[in-house]
PDB file of C-alpha atoms in Angstrom:
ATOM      1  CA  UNK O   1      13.532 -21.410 -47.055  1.00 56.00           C
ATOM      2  CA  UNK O   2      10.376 -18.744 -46.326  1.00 62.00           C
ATOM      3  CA  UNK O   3       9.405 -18.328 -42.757  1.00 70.00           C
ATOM      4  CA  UNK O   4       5.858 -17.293 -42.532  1.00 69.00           C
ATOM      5  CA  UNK O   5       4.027 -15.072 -39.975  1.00 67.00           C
ATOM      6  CA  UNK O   6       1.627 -16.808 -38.590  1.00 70.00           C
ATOM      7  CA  UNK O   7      -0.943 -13.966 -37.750  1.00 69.00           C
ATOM      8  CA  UNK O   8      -3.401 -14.057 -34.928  1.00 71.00           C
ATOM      9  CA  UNK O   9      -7.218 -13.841 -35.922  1.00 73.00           C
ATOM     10  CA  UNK O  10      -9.283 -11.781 -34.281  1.00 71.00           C
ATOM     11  CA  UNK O  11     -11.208 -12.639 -31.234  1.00 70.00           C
ATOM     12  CA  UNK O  12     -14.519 -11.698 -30.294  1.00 73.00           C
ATOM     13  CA  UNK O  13     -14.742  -8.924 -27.133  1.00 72.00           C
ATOM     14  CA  UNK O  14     -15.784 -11.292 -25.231  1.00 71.00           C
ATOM     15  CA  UNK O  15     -13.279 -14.303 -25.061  1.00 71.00           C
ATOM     16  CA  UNK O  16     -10.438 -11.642 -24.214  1.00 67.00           C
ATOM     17  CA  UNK O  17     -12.118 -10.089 -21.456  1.00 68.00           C
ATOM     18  CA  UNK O  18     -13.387 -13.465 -19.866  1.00 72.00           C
ATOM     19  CA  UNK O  19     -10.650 -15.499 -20.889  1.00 70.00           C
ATOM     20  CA  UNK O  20      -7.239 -17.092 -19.346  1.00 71.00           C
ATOM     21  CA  UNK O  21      -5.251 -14.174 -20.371  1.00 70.00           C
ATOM     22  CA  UNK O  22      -3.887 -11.337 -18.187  1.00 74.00           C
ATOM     23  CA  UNK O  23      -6.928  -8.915 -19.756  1.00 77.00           C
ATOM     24  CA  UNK O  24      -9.269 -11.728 -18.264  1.00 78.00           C
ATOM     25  CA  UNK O  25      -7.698 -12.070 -14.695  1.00 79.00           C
ATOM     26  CA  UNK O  26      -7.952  -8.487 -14.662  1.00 82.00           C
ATOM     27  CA  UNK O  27     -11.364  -8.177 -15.228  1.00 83.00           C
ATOM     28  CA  UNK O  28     -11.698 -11.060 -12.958  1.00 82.00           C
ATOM     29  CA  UNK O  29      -9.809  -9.003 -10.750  1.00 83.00           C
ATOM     30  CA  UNK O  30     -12.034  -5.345 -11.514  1.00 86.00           C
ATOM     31  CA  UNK O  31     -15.148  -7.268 -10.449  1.00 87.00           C
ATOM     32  CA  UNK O  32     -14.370  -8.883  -7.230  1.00 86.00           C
ATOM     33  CA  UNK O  33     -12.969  -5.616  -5.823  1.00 88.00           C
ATOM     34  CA  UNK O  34     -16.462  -4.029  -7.299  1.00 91.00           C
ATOM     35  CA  UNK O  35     -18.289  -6.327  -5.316  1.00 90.00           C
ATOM     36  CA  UNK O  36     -16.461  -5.970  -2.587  1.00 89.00           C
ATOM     37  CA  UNK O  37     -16.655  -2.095  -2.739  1.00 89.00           C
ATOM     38  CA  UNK O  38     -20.917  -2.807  -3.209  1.00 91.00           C
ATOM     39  CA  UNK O  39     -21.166  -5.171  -0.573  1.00 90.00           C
ATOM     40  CA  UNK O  40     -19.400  -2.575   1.949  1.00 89.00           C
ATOM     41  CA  UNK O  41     -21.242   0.189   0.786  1.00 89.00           C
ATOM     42  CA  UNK O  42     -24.408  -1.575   1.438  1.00 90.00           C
ATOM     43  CA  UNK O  43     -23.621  -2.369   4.995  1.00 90.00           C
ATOM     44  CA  UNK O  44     -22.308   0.822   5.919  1.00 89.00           C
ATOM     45  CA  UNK O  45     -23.856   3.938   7.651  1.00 89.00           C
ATOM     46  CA  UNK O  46     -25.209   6.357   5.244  1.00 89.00           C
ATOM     47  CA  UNK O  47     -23.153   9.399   5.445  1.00 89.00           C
ATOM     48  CA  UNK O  48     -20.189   7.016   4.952  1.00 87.00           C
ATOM     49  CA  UNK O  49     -21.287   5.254   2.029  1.00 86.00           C
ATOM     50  CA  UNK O  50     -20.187   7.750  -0.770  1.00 87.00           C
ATOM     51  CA  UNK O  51     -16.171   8.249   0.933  1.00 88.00           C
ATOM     52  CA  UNK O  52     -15.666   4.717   1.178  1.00 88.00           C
ATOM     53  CA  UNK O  53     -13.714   2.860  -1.952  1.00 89.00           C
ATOM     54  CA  UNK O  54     -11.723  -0.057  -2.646  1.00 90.00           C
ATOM     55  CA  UNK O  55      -8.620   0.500  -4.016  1.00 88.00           C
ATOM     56  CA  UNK O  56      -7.396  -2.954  -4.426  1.00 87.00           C
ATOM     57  CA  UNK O  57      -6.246  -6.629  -3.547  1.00 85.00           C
ATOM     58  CA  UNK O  58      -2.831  -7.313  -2.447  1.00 86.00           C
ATOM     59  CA  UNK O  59      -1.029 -10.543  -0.447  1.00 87.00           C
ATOM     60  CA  UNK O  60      -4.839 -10.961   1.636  1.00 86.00           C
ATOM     61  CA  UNK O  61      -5.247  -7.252   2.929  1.00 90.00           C
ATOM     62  CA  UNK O  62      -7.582  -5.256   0.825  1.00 90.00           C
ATOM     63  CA  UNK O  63      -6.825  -1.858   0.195  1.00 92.00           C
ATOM     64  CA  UNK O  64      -9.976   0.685   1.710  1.00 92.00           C
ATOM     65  CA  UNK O  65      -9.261   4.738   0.527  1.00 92.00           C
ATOM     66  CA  UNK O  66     -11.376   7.500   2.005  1.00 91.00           C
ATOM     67  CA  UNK O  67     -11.453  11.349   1.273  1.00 89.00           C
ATOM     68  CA  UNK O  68     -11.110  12.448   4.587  1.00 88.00           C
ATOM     69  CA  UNK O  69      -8.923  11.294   7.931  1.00 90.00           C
ATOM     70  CA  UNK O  70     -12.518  11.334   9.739  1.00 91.00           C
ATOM     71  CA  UNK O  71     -13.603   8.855   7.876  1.00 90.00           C
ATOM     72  CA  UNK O  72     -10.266   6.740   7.930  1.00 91.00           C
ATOM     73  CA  UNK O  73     -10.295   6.824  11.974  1.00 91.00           C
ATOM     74  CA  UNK O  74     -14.205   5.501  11.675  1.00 91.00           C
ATOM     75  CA  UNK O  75     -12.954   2.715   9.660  1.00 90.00           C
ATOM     76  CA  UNK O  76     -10.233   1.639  11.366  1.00 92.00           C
ATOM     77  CA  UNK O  77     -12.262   1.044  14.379  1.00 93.00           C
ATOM     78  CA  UNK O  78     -14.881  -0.890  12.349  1.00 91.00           C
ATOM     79  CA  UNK O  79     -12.581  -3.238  11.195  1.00 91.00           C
ATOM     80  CA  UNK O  80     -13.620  -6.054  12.642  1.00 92.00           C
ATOM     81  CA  UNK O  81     -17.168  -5.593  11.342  1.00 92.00           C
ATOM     82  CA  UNK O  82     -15.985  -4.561   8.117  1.00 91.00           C
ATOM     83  CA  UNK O  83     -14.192  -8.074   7.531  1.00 92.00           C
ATOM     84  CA  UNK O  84     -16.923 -10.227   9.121  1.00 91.00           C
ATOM     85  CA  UNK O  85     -18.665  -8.320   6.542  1.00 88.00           C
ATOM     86  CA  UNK O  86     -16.506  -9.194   3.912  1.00 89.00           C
ATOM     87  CA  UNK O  87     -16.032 -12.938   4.971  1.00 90.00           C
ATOM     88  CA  UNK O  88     -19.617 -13.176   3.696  1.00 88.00           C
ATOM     89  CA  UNK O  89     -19.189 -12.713   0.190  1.00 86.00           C
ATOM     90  CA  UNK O  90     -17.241 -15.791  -1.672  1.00 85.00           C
ATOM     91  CA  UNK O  91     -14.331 -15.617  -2.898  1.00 80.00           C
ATOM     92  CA  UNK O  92     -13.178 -12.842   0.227  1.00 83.00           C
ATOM     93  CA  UNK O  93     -12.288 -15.744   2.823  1.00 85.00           C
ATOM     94  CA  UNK O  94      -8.703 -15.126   2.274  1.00 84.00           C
ATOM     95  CA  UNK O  95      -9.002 -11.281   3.057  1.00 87.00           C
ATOM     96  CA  UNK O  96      -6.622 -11.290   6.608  1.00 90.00           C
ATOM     97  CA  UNK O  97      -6.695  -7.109   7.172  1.00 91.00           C
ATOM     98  CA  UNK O  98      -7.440  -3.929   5.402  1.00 92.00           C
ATOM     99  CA  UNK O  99      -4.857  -1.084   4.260  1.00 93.00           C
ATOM    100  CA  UNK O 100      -5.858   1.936   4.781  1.00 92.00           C
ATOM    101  CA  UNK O 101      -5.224   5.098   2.501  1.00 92.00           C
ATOM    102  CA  UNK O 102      -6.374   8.516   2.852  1.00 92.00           C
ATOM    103  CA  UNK O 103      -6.754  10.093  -1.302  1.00 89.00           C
ATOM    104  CA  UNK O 104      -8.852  13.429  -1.145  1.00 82.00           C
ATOM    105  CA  UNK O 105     -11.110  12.828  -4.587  1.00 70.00           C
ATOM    106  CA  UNK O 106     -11.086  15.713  -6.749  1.00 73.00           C
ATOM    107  CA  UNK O 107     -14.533  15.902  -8.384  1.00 72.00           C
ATOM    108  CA  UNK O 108     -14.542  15.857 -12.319  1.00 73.00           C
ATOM    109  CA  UNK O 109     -15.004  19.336 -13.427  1.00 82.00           C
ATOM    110  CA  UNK O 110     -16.526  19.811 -16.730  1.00 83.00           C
ATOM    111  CA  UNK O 111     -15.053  23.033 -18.800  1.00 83.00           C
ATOM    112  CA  UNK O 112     -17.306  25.882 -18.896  1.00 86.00           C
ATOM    113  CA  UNK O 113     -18.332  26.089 -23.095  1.00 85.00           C
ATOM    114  CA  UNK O 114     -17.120  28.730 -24.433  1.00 83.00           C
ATOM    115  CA  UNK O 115     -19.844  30.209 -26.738  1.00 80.00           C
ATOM    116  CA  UNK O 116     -18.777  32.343 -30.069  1.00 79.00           C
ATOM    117  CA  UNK O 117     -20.633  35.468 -31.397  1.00 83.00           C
ATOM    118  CA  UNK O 118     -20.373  36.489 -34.829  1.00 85.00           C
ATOM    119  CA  UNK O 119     -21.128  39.849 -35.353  1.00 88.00           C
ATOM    120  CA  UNK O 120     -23.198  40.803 -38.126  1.00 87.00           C
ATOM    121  CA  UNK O 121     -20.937  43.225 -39.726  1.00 89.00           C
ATOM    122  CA  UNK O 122     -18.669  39.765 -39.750  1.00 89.00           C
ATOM    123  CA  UNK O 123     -21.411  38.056 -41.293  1.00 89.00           C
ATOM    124  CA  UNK O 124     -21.314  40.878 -44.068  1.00 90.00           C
ATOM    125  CA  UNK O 125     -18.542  39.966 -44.699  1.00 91.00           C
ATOM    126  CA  UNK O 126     -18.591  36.699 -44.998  1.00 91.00           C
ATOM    127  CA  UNK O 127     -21.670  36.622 -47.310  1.00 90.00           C
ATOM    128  CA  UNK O 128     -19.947  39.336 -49.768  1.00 92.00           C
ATOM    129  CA  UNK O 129     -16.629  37.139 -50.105  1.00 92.00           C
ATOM    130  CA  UNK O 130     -19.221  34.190 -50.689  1.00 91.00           C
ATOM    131  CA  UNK O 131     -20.602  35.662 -53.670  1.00 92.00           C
ATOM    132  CA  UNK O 132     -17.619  36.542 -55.229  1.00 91.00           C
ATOM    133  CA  UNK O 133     -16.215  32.621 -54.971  1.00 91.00           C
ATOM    134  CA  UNK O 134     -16.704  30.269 -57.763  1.00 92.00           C
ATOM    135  CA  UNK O 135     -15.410  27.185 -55.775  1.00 93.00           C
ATOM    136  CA  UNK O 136     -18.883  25.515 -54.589  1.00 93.00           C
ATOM    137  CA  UNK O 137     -17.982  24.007 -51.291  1.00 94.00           C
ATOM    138  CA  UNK O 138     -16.156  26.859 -50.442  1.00 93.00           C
ATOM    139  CA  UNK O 139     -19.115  29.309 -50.876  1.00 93.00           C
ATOM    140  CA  UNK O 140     -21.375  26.933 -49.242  1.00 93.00           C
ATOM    141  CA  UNK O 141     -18.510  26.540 -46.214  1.00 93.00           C
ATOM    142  CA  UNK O 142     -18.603  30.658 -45.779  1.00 91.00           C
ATOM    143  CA  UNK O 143     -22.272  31.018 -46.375  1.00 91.00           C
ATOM    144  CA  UNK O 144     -22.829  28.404 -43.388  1.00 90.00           C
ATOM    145  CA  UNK O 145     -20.282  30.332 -41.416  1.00 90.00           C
ATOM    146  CA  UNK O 146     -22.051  33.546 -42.009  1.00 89.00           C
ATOM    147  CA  UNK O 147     -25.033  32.154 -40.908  1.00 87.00           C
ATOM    148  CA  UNK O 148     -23.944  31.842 -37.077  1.00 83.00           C
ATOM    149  CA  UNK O 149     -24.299  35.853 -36.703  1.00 80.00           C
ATOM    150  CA  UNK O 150     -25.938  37.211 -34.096  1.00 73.00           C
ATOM    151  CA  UNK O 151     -29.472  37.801 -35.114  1.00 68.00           C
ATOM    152  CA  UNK O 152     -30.999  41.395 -34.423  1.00 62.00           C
TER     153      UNK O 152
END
């Protein structure tokens, strides 16, 4: 007797990300708390806007993070506004209370680039070992590298 694999086919994007699966109640999931976080933002004072993020949905108390303790103090006495807000929107009746969390956000630095010089005598080099290699790619591979020198 064989036993067979049966093999799953593959799914279109789509159908996983919208569908009954765990991927789709997470997405499910990703959005509500997005327009939760929008809906907030839009309501709020602007110099609290940009510290002000949702950090998730838990047993009916929605999680709020800030950057700063300021901010966290300012929210916690807004509460009450904050879920009238929030009672608004569908699907955020059940919301009872907010957690609050102080996280200090780290802004994404981006590497400096670290820029290469070739000097010319290099590039001498380079060039002289090129003519003296019969191998076609590799004499085109050190002529390009060659050609990066700095330029008088």
């Amino acid at each position: 007797m064989s036993i067979k694999v049966k093999r799953p086919r593959a799914q279109p994007m789509s159908r996983l990300l919208e569908g009954s699966g765990e991927l789709g109640s997470l997405m499910r999931t990703a959005r509500l708390i997005e327009r939760a976080q929008q809906h907030l933002r839009d309501h709020l004072p602007e110099e609290v806007r940009e510290h002000l993020h949702v950090g998730g949905y838990r047993e009916g108390r929605l999680t709020l993070i800030t950057d700063r303790a300021v901010w966290l103090t300012w929210l916690r006495y807004e509460q009450r506004r904050l879920l009238s807000l929030l009672h608004q929107l569908p699907g955020f009746e059940a919301v009872t209370g907010f957690q609050f969390k102080v996280r200090p956000v780290r802004p994404a630095t981006v590497p400096p680039r670290q820029v290469r010089q070739l000097p010319a005598g290099a590039a001498d080099e380079l060039s002289s070992c090129a003519a003296d290699v019969e191998d076609p790619r590799l004499r085109r591979a050190l002529e390009r590298l060659a050609s990066h020198a700095e330029k008088p």
